[in-house]
Coordinates of C-alpha atoms in Angstrom, one line a residue:
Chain A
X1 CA 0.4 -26.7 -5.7
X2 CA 1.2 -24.6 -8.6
X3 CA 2.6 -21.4 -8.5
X4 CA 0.6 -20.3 -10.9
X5 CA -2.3 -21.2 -9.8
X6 CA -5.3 -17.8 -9.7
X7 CA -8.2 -19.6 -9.2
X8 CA -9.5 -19.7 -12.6
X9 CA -9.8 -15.8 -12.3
X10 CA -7.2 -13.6 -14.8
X11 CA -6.2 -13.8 -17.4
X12 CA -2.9 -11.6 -16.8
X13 CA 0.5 -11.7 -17.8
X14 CA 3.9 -12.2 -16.6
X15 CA 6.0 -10.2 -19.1
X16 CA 9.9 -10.5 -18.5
X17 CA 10.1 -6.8 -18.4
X18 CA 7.9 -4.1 -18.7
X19 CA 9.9 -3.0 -22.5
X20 CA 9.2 -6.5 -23.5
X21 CA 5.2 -6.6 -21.8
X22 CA 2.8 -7.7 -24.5
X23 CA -0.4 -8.1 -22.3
X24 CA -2.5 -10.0 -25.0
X25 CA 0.2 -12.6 -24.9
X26 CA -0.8 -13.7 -21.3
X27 CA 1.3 -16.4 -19.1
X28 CA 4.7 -16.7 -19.9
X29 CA 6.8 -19.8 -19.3
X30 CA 10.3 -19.0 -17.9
X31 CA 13.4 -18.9 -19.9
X32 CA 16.0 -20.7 -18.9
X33 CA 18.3 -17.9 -18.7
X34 CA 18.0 -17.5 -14.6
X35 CA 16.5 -14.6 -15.0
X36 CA 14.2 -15.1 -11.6
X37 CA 15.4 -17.4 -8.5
X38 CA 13.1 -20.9 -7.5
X39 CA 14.0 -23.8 -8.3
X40 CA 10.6 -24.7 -9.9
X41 CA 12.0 -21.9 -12.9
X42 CA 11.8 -24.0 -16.3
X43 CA 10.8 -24.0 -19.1
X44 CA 7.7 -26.0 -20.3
X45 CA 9.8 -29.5 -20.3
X46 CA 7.4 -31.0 -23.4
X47 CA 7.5 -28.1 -25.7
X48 CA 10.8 -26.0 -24.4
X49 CA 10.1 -23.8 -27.9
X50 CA 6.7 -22.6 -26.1
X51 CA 7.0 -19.0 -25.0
X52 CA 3.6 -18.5 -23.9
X53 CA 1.2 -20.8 -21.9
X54 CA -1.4 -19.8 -24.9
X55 CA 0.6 -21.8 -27.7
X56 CA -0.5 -24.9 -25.6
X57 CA -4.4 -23.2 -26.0
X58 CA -3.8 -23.2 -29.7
X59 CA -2.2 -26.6 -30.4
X60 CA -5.0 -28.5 -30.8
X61 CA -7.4 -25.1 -32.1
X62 CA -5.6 -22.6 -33.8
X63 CA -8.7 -20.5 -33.6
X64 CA -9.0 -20.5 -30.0
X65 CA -11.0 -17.4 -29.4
X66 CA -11.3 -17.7 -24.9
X67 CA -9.0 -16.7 -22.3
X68 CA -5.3 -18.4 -21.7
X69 CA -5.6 -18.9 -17.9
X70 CA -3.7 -21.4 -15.5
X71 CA -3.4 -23.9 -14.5
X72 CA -3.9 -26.0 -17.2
X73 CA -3.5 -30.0 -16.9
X74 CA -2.1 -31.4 -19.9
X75 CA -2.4 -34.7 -21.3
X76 CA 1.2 -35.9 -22.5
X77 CA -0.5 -38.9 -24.4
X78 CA -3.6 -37.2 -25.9
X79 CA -1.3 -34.0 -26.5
X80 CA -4.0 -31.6 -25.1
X81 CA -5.5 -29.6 -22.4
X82 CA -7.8 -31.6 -20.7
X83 CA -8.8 -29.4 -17.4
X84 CA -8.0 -25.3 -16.8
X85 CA -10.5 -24.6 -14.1
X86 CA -8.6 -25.0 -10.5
X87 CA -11.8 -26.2 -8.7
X88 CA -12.1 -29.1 -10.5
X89 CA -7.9 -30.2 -11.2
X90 CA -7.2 -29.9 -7.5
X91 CA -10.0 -32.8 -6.8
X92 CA -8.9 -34.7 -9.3
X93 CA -5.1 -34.3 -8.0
X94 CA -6.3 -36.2 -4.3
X95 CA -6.7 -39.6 -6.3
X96 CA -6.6 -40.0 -10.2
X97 CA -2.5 -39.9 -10.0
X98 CA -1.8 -41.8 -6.6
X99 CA -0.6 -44.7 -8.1
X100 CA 2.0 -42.7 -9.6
X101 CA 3.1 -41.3 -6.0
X102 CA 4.9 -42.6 -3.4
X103 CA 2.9 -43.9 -0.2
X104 CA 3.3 -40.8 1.7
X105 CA 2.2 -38.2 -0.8
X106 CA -0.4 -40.9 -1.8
X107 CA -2.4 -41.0 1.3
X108 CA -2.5 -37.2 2.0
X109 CA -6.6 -36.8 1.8
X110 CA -7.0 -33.3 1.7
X111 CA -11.0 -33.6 1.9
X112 CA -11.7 -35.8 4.1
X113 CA -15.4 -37.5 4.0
X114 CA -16.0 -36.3 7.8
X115 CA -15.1 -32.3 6.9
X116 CA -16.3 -32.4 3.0
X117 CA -20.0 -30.5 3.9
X118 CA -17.9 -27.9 6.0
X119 CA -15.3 -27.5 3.7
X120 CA -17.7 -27.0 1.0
X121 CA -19.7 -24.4 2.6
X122 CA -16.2 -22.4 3.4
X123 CA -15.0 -22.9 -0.4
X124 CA -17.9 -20.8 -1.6
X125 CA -17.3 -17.5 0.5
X126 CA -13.6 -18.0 0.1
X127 CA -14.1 -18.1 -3.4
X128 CA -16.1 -15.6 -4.2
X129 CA -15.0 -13.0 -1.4
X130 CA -11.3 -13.4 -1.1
X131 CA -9.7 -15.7 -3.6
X132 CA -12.1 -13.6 -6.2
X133 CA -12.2 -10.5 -3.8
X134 CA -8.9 -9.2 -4.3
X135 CA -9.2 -9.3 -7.9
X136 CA -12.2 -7.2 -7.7
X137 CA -11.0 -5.0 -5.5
X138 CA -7.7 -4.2 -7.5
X139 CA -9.4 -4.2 -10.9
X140 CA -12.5 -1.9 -10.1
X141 CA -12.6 0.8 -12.6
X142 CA -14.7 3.0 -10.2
X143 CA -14.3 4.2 -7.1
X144 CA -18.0 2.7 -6.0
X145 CA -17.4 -0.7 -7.5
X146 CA -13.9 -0.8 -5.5
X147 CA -15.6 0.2 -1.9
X148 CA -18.0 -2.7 -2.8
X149 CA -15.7 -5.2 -3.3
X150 CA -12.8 -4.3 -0.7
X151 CA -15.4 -4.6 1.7
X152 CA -16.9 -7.7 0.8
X153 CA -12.8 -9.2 1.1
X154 CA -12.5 -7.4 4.7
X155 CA -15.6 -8.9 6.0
X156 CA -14.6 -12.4 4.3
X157 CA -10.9 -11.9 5.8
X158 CA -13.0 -11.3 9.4
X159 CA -15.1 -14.4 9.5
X160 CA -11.6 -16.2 7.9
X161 CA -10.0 -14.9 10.8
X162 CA -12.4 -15.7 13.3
X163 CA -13.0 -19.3 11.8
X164 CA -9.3 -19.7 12.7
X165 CA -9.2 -18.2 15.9
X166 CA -11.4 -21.0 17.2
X167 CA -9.4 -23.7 15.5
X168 CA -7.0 -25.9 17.4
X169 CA -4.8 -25.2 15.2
X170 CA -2.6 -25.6 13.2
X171 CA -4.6 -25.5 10.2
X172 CA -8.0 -24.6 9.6
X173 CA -9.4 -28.1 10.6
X174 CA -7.0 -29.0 13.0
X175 CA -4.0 -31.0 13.1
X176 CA -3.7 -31.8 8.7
X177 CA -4.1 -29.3 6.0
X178 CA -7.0 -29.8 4.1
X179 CA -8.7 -27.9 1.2
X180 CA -9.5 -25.0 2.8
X181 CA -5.6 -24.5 4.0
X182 CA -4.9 -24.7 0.0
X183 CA -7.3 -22.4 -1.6
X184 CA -6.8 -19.8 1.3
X185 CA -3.1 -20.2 1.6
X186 CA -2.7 -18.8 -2.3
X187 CA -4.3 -15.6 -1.2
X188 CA -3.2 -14.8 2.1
X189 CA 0.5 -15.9 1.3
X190 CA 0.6 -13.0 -1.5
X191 CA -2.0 -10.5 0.5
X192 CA 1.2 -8.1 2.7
X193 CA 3.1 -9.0 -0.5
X194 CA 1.1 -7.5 -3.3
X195 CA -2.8 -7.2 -2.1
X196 CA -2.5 -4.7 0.4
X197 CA -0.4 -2.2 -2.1
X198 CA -1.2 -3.3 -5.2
X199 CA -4.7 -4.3 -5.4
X200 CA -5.4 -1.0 -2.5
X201 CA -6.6 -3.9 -0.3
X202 CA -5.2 -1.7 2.2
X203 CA -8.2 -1.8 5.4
X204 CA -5.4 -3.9 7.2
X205 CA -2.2 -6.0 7.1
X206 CA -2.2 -9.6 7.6
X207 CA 1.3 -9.5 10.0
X208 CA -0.2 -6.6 12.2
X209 CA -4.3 -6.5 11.5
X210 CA -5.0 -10.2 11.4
X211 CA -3.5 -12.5 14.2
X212 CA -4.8 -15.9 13.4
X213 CA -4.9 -15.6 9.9
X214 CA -0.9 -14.2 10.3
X215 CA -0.1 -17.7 12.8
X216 CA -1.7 -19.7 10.3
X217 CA -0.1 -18.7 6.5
X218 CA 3.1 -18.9 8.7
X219 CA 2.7 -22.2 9.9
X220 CA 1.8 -23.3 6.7
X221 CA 4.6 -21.3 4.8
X222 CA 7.8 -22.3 7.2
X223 CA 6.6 -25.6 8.7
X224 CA 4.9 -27.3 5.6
X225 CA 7.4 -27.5 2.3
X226 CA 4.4 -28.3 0.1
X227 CA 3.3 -24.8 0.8
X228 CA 6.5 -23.1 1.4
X229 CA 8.8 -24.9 -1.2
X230 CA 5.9 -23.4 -3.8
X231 CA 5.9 -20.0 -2.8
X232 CA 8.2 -17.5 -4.4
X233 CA 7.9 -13.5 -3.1
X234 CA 10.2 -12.4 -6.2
X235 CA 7.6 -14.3 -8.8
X236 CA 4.4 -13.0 -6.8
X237 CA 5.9 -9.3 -6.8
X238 CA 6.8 -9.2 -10.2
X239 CA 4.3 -10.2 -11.5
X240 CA 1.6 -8.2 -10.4
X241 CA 3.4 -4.9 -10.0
X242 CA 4.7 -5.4 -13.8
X243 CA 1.9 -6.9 -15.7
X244 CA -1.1 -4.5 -14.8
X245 CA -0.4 -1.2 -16.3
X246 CA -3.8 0.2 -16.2
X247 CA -2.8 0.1 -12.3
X248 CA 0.7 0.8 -11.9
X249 CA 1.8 2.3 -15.4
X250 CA 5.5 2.5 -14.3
X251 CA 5.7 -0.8 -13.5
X252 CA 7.8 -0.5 -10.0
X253 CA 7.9 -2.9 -7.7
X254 CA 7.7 -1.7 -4.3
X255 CA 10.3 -2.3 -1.6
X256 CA 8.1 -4.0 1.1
X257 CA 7.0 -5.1 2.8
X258 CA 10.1 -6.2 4.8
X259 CA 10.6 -9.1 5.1
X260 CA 8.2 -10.9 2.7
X261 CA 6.6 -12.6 5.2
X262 CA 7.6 -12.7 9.3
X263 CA 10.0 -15.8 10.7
X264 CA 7.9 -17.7 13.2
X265 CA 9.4 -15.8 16.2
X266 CA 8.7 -12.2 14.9
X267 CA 6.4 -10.3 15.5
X268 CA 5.8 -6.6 14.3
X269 CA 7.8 -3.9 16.0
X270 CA 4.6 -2.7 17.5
X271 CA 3.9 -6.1 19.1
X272 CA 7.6 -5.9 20.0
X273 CA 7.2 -2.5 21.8
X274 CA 4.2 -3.6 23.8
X275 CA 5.2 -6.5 25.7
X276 CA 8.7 -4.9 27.0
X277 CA 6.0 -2.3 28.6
Chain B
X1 CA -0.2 25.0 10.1
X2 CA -1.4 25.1 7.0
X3 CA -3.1 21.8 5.3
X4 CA -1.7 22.5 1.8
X5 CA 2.1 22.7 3.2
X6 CA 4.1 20.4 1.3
X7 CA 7.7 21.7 2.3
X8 CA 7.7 23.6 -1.3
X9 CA 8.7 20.5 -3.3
X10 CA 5.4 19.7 -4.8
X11 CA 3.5 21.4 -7.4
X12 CA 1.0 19.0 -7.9
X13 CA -2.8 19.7 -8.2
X14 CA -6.1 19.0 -5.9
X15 CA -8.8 18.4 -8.7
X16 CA -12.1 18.5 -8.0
X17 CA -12.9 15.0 -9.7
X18 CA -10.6 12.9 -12.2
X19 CA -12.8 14.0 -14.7
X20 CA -12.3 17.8 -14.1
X21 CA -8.8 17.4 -13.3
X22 CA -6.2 19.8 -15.2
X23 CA -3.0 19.2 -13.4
X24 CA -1.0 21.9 -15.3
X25 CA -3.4 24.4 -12.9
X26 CA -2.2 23.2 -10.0
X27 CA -3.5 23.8 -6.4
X28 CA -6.8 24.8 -6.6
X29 CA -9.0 26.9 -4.0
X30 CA -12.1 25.5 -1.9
X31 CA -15.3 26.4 -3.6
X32 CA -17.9 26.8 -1.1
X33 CA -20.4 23.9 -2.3
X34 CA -19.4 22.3 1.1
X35 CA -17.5 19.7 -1.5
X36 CA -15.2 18.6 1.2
X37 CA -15.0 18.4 5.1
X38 CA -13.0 20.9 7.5
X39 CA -13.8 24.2 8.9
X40 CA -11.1 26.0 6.9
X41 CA -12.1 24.9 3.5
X42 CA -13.0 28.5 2.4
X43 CA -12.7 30.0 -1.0
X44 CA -9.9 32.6 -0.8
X45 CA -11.0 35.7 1.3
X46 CA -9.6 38.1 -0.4
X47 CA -9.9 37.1 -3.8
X48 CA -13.4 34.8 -4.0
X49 CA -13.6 35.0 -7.5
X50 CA -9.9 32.9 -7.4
X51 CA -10.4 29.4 -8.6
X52 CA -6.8 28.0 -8.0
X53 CA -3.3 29.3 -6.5
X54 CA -1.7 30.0 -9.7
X55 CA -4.0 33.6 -10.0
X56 CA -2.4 34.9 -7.4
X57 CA 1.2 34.4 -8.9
X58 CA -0.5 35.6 -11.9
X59 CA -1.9 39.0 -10.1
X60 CA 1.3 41.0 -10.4
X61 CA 3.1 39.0 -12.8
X62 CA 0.9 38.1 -16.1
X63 CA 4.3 36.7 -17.8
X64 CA 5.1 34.3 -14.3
X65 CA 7.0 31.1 -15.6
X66 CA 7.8 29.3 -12.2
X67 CA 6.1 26.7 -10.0
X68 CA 2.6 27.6 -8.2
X69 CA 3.8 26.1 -5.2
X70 CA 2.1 26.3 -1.5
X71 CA 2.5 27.4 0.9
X72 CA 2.2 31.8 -0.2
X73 CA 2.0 34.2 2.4
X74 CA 0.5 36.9 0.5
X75 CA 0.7 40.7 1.6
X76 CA -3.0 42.5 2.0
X77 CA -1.6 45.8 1.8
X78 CA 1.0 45.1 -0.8
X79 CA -0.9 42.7 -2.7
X80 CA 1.4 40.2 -3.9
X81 CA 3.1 37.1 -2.6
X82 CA 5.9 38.0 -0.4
X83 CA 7.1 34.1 0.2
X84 CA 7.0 31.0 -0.9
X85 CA 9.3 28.8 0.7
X86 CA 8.0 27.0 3.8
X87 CA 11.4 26.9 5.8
X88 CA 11.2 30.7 6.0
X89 CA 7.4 31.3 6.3
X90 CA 7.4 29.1 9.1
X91 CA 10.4 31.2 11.0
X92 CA 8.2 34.3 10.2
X93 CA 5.5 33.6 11.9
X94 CA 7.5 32.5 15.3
X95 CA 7.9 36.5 16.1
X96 CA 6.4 38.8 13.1
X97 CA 3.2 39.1 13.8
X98 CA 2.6 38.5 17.2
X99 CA 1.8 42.1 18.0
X100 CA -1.8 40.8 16.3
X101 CA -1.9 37.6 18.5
X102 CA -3.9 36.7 21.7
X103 CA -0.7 36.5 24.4
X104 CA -0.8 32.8 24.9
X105 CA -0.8 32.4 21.1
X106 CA 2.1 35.2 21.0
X107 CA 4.1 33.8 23.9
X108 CA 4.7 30.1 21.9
X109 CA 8.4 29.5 20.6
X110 CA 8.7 27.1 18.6
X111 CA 12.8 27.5 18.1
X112 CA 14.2 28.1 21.6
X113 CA 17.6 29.4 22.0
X114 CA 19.1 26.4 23.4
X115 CA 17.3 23.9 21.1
X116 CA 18.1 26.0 17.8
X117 CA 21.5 24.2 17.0
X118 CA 20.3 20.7 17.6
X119 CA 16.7 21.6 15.8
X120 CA 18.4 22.9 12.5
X121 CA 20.7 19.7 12.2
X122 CA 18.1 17.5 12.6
X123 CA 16.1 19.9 9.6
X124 CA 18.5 18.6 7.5
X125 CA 17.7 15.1 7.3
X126 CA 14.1 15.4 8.3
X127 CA 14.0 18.1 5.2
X128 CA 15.8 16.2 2.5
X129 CA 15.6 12.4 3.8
X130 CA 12.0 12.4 4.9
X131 CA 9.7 15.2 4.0
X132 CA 10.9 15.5 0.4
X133 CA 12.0 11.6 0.9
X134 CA 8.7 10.3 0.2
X135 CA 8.0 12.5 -2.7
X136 CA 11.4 11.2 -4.1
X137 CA 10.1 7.7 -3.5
X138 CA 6.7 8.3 -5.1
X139 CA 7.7 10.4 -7.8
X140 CA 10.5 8.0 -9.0
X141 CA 10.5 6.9 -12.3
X142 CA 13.0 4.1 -12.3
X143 CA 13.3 0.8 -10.4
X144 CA 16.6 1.9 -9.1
X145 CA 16.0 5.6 -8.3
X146 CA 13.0 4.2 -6.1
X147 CA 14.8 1.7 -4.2
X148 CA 17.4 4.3 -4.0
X149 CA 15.4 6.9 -2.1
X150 CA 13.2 4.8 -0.4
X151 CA 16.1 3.2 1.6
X152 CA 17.5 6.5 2.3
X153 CA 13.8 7.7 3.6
X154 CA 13.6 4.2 6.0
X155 CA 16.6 4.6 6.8
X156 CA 16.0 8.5 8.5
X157 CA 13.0 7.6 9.8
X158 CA 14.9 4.6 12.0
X159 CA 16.9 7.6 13.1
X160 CA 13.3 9.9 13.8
X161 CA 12.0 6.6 15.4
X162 CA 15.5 6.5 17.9
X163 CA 15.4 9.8 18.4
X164 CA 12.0 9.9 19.9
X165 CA 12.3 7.0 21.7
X166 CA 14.9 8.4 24.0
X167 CA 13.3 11.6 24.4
X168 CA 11.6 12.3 27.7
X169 CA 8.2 13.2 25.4
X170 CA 5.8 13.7 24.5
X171 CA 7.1 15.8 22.0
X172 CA 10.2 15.8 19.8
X173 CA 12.2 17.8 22.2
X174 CA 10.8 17.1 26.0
X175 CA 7.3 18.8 27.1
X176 CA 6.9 21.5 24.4
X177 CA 6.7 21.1 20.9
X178 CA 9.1 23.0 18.5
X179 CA 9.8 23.3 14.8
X180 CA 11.2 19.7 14.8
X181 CA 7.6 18.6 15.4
X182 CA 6.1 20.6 13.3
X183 CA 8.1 19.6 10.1
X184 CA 8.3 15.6 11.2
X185 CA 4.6 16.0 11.6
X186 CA 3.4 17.1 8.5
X187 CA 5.0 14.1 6.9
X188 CA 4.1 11.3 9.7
X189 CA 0.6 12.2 9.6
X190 CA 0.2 11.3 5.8
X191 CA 2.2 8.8 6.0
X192 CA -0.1 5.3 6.5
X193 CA -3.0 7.5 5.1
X194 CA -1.4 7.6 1.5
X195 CA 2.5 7.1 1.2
X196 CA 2.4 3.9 2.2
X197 CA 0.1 2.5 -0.6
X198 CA 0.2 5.8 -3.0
X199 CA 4.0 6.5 -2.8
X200 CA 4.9 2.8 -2.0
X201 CA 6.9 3.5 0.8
X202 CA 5.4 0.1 1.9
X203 CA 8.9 -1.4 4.0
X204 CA 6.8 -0.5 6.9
X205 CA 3.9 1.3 8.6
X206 CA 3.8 3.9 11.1
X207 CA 1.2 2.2 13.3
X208 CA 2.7 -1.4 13.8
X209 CA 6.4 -0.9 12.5
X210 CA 7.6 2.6 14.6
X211 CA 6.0 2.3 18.2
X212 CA 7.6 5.8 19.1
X213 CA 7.1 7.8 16.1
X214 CA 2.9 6.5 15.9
X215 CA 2.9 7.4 19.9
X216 CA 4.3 10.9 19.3
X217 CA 2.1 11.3 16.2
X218 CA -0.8 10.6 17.9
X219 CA -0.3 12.7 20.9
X220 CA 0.6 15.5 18.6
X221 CA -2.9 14.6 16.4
X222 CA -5.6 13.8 19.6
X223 CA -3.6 16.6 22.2
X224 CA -3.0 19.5 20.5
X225 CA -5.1 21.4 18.7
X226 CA -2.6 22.9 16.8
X227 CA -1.8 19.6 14.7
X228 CA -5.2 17.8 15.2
X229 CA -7.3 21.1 14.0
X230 CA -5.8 21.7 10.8
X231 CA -5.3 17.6 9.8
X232 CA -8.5 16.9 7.4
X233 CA -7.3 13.2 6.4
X234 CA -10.0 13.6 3.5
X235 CA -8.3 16.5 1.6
X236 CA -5.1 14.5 2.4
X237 CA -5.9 11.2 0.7
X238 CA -8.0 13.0 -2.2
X239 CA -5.5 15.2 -3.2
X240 CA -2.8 12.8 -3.5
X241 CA -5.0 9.7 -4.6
X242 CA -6.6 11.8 -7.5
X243 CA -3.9 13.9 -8.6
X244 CA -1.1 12.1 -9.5
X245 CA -2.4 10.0 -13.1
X246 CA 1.3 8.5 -13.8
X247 CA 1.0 6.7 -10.5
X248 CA -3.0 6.3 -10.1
X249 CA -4.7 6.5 -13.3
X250 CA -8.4 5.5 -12.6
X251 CA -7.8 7.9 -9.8
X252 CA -9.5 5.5 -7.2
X253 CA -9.0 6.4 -2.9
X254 CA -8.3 3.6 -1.2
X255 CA -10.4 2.9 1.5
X256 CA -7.8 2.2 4.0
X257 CA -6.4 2.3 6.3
X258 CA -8.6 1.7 9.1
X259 CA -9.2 4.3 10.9
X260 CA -7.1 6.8 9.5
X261 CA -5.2 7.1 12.8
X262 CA -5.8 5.2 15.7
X263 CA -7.6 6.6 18.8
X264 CA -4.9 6.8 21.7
X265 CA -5.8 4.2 23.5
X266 CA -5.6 1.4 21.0
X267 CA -3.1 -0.6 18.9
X268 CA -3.3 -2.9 15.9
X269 CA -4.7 -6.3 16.3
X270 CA -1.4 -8.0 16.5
X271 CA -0.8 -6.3 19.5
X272 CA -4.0 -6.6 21.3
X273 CA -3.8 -10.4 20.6
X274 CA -0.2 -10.8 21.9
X275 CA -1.2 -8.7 25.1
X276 CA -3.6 -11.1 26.0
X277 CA -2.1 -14.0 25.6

């Protein structure tokens, strides 16, 4: 998984500060000045001069006129882009490089032939209601087209929940992740985080509103490193709360909420309160 | 109570609309095209005509440089503002006027002899940590002066939440409320309406992260007139959500939380699913 991964959907930037945010400039790569913690921090190890994600857009077409989204999936040889919409790199990331891989990261099969038609059929709401639905909630420019859309996510978030309330657990289609545990995860690992403040995706919390959805993204986040090991709360935070200044023009980050995201044995102080009753 | 009290740090406007919004004017009156829900939303008795707060500091004063804060208790006979500071308003009306009140409204004290010394310490901290501590936190304009004050605010409301929970209930000081309730309460009942997303003062919320203080709130709010009556969680969100163009600039409500505050008899979903297991 790649952090920077947004589902094909903005086109927003990760300025190092807000003095030095230039929003047309889009994705930035890191410096390699340790300026934000994760080991994963580097810059672009082909073109360590590149600043910008877009200067890989305009190496082969200086005229580029589109958007400069991630991820993009570069071809070292060819010394191009060859793929930028998510969809499509992910599937092509479960076989085309597995003779590159070790066994074990070889045989993961995260769409399985026996859970492809259902998986499918949960991609397109997930899409288009939450992985999408956030971003049209927090970007709505009026207050009509915001209702809309926040409750559009809320009613996807409810069938998400109740899809893994009758799982056995502990991903979405049982005992091994699959693609819907990836393209859910990258929402719902960031929604307490930045969503619910940020984006005024604020009907309910994932930690106290959503119990199945909260057992899962923890599951996944502190028992599986390939989703935990890529998941950085100080990248996620910044990001947002210091790119979008049409939404929060001073560019502070809030506090919470604390912590980022529960330890497996924690529950919310209400939840706490109720069972010493 | 009155719905416009903001403890007299705020001078910050209720515009009808974004669009009509001039926030150098300030608090502005009900007109009477039933614009917003509540019983009290009237246009000002005495002086109809009166389109915001700042004509009455205006009336004997045409040259009046100062803030046009709420709350003003303004003197029929006398016509003119006699006070504007909350903290002595609020000791005013304990004994000034209740020759004009019904006896069981006349008989209330709200700062009994015994409880006056432990009351005013605990003003102090409520006063400058919380009530005016999430208007520090919301108003900051720095990274650090947030963080700053909105440690300082958690921080006193952990004391509010210990407080409460070793007090025989339901309110602040045993089985009758007093002016410690009626200053925590102005603040606790906005506070997961709007500070928690508005003012980011997002560590946690009342309803699943301070069991005592949202059981106390909610008596206050559902049992007693006196608090539930004059809370109209429509004004509250608007004004805030549409007033403040440094921190919201397209001026958009968000829809949550949901509800506003909970009924008595329910908790957050975390805590219905961990009672059941």
């Amino acid at each position: 998984m790649c952090r920077m991964r947004v589902h094909g959907v903005a086109n927003t930037p990760t300025p190092k500060s807000a003095d030095e945010a230039d929003e047309r400039k889009g994705w930035r790569f890191a410096s390699s000045d340790g300026e934000a913690p994760g080991e994963n921090v580097t810059p672009d190890p082909i073109h360590p001069e590149y600043k910008h994600i877009r200067e890989l857009y305009f190496e082969n077409n200086k005229d580029y006129g589109g958007r400069f989204t991630v991820p993009t999936l570069y071809d070292k040889k060819q010394k191009r882009i060859v793929n930028n919409e998510s969809s499509e790199i992910i599937r092509m990331f479960y076989r085309a490089f597995d003779k590159l891989l070790p066994e074990k990261y070889a045989k993961v099969d995260l769409l399985p032939e026996k859970l492809k038609e259902s998986i499918e059929a949960t991609n397109e709401w997930t899409y288009n209601d939450i992985n999408n639905g956030v971003y049209k909630s927090g970007f709505a420019t009026t207050q009509e087209a915001y209702e809309k859309n926040v409750k559009t996510l809320f009613a996807a978030l409810d069938r998400a929940e109740a899809e893994l309330a009758k799982s056995p657990g502990p991903y979405y289609h049982g005992a091994n992740p699959t693609e819907a545990d990836v393209r859910l995860y990258t929402t719902i690992i960031r929604f307490d985080a930045v969503y619910v403040q940020h984006f005024k995706c604020n009907l309910r919390e994932i930690r106290s509103g959503y119990p199945a959805l909260h057992k899962w993204v923890r599951y996944c986040y502190w028992k599986n490193e390939a989703f935990g090991g890529t998941t950085e709360f100080t990248h996620i935070k910044n990001h947002y709360t210091k790119s979008h200044h049409q939404i929060n023009p001073l560019s502070i980050t809030p506090l919470g909420p604390d912590p980022d995201i529960l330890p497996l044995d924690e529950e919310v102080p209400a939840v706490k309160a109720a069972l010493k009753k």
